[in-house]
CSV table of C-alpha atoms in Angstrom, one decimal:
chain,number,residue,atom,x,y,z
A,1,UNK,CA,8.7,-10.0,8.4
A,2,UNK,CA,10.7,-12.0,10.6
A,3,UNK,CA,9.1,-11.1,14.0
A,4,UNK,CA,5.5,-13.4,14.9
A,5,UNK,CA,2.8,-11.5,14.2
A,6,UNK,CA,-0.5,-10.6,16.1
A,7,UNK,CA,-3.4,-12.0,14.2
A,8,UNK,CA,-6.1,-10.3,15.8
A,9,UNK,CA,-4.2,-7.0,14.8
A,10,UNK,CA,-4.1,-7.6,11.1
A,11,UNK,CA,-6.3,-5.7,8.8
A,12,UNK,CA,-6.5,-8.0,5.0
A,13,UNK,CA,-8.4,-7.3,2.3
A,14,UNK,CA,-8.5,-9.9,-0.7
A,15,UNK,CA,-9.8,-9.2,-4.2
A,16,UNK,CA,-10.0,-11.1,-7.2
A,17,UNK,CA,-9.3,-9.3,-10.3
A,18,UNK,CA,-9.7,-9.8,-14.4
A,19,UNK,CA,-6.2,-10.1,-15.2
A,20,UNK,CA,-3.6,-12.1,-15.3
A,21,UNK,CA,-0.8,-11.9,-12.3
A,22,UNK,CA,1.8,-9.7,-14.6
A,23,UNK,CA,-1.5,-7.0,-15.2
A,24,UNK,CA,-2.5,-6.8,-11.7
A,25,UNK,CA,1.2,-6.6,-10.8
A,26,UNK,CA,2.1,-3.9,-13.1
A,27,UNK,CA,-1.0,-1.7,-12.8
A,28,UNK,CA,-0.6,-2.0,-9.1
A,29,UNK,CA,3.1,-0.9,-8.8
A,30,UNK,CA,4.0,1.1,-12.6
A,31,UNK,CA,0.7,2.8,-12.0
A,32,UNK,CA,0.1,3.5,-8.6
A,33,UNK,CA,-0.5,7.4,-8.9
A,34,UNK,CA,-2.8,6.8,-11.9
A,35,UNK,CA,-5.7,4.7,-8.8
A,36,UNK,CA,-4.9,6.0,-5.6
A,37,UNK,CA,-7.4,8.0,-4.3
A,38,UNK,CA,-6.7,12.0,-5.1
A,39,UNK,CA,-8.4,12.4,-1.6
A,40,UNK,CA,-5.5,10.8,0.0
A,41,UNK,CA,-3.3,13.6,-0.1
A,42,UNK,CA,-0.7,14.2,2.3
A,43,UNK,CA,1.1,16.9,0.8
A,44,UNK,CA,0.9,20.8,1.3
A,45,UNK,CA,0.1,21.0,-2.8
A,46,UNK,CA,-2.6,19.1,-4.6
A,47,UNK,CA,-1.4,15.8,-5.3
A,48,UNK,CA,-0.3,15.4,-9.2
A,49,UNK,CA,1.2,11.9,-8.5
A,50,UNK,CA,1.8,9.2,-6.7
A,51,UNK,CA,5.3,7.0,-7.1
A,52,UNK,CA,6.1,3.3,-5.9
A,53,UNK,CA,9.9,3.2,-6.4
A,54,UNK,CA,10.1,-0.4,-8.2
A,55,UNK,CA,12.6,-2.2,-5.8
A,56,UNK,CA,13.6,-3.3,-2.7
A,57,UNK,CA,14.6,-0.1,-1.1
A,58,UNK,CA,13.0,2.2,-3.0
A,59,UNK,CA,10.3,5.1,-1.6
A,60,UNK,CA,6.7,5.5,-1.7
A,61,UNK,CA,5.8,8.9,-2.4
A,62,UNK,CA,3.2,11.4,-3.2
A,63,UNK,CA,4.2,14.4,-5.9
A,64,UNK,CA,2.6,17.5,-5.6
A,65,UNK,CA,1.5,20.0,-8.8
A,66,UNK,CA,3.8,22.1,-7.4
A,67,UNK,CA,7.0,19.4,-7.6
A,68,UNK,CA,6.6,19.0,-4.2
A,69,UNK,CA,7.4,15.8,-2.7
A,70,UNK,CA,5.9,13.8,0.8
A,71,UNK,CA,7.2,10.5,1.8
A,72,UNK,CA,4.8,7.9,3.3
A,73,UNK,CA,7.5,5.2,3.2
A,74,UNK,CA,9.5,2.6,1.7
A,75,UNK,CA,9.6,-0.5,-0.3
A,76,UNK,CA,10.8,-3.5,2.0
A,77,UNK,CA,10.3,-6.2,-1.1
A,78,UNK,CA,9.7,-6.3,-4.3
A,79,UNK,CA,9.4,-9.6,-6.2
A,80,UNK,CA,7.8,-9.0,-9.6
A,81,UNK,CA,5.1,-10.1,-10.3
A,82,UNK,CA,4.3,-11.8,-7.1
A,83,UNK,CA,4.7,-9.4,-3.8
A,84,UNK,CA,5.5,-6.3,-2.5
A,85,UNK,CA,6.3,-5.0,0.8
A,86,UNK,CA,5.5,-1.4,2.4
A,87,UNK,CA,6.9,-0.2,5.0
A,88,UNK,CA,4.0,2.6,6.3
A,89,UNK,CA,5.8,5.0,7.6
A,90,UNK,CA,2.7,7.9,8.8
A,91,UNK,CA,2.1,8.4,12.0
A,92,UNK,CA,-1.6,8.7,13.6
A,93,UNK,CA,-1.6,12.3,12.2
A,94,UNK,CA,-0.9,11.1,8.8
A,95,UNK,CA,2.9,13.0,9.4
A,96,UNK,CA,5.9,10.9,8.3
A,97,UNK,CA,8.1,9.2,11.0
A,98,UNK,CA,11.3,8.2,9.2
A,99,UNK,CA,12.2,5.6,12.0
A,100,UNK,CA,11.5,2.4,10.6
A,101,UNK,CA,11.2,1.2,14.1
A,102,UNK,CA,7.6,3.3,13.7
A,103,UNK,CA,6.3,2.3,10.4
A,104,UNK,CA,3.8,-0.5,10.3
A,105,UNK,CA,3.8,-2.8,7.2
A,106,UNK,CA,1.8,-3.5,4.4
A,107,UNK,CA,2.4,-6.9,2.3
A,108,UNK,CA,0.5,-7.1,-0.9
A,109,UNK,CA,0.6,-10.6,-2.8
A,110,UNK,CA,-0.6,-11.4,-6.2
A,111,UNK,CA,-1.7,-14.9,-6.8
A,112,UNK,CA,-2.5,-16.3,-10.2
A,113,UNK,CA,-6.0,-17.9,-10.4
A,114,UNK,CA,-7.5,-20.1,-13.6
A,115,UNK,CA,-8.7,-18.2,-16.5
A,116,UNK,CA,-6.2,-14.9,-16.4
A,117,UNK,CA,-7.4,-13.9,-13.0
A,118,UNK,CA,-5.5,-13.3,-9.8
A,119,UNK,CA,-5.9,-12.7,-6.2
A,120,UNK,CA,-4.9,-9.8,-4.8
A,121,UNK,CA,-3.8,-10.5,-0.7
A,122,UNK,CA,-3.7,-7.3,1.0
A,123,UNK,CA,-2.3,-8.0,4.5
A,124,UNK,CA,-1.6,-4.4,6.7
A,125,UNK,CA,0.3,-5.1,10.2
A,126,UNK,CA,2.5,-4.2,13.0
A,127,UNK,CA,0.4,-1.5,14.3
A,128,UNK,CA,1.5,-1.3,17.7
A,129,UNK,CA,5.2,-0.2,15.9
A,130,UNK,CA,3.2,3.8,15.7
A,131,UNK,CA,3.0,3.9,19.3
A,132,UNK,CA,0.2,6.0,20.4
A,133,UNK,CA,-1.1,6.6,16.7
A,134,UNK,CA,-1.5,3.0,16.2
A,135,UNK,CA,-5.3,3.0,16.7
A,136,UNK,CA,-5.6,6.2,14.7
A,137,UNK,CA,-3.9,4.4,11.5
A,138,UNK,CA,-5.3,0.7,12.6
A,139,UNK,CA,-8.7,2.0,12.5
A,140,UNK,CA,-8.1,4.1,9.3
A,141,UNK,CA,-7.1,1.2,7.2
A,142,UNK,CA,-9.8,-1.2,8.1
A,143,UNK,CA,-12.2,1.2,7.6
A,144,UNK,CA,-14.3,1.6,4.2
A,145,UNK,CA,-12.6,4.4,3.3
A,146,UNK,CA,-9.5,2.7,3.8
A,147,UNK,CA,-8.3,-0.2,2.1
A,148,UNK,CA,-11.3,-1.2,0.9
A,149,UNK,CA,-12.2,2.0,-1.0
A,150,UNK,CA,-7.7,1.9,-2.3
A,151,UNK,CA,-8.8,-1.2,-4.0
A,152,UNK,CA,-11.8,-0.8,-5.4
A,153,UNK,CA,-10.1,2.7,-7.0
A,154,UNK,CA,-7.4,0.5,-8.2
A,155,UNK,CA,-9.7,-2.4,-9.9
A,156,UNK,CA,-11.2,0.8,-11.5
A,157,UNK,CA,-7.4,1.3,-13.6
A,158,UNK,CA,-7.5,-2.4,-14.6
A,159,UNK,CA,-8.4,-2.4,-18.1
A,160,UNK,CA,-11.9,-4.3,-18.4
């Protein structure tokens, strides 16, 4: 986060959600396998889960039926219930780089609006950090099926 960043090489998606900022917060991180999209699957197996390791540090990972584990990267902040930080660590063929030199990043903030709603600021960056994949994973993410579809799948698993 400390580096300038490009603005015309930002993908953001905002939403505003029916619940207050711990909900969106919670459902977000504690249940993260429960809304993303099955689709999304990275791993050899079909995916059973989907894990977002609840600190600073911690992985991002997808859990397979068979136990199986695939990395897609790791939690650069976590500030309950206000923000948290991906680092995106797949490549432009959706393979995990474990240089974090090569992992663009993905800050999500949760802002408290009147009447137990919040805004959810989606912000996804750095691109140009996956080299020659950074169109491939750019034009993923701002695509419909990208972020877009992630959070509509996720306003799904708020409770109405």
């Amino acid at each position: 986060m400390s580096q300038p960043v490009d603005l015309r090489d930002v993908v953001r998606q905002t939403i505003t959600v029916a619940a207050d900022r711990d909900l969106a917060f919670r459902v977000f991180t504690e249940q993260f396998g429960a809304w993303w999209p099955r689709q999304y699957s990275i791993g050899e197996a079909e995916m059973a889960d989907f894990v977002l390791e609840p600190r600073a540090g911690g992985r991002w990972y997808e859990v397979g039926v068979d136990g199986s584990e695939c990395d897609i990267g790791r939690v650069t902040a976590f500030e309950s219930p206000a923000l948290v930080v991906l680092a995106w660590h797949l490549d432009g063929d959706w393979r995990f780089d474990p240089d974090p030199d090569h992992a663009s990043e993905v800050e999500i903030r949760f802002v408290a609006e009147d009447g137990d709603r919040t805004r959810v600021e989606l912000e996804h960056r750095y691109f140009e950090r996956h080299g020659a994949g950074a169109a491939a994973v750019r034009g993923a993410v701002e695509s419909q099926g990208g972020w877009t579809w992630c959070l509509a799948a996720y306003v799904e698993r708020l409770p109405a």
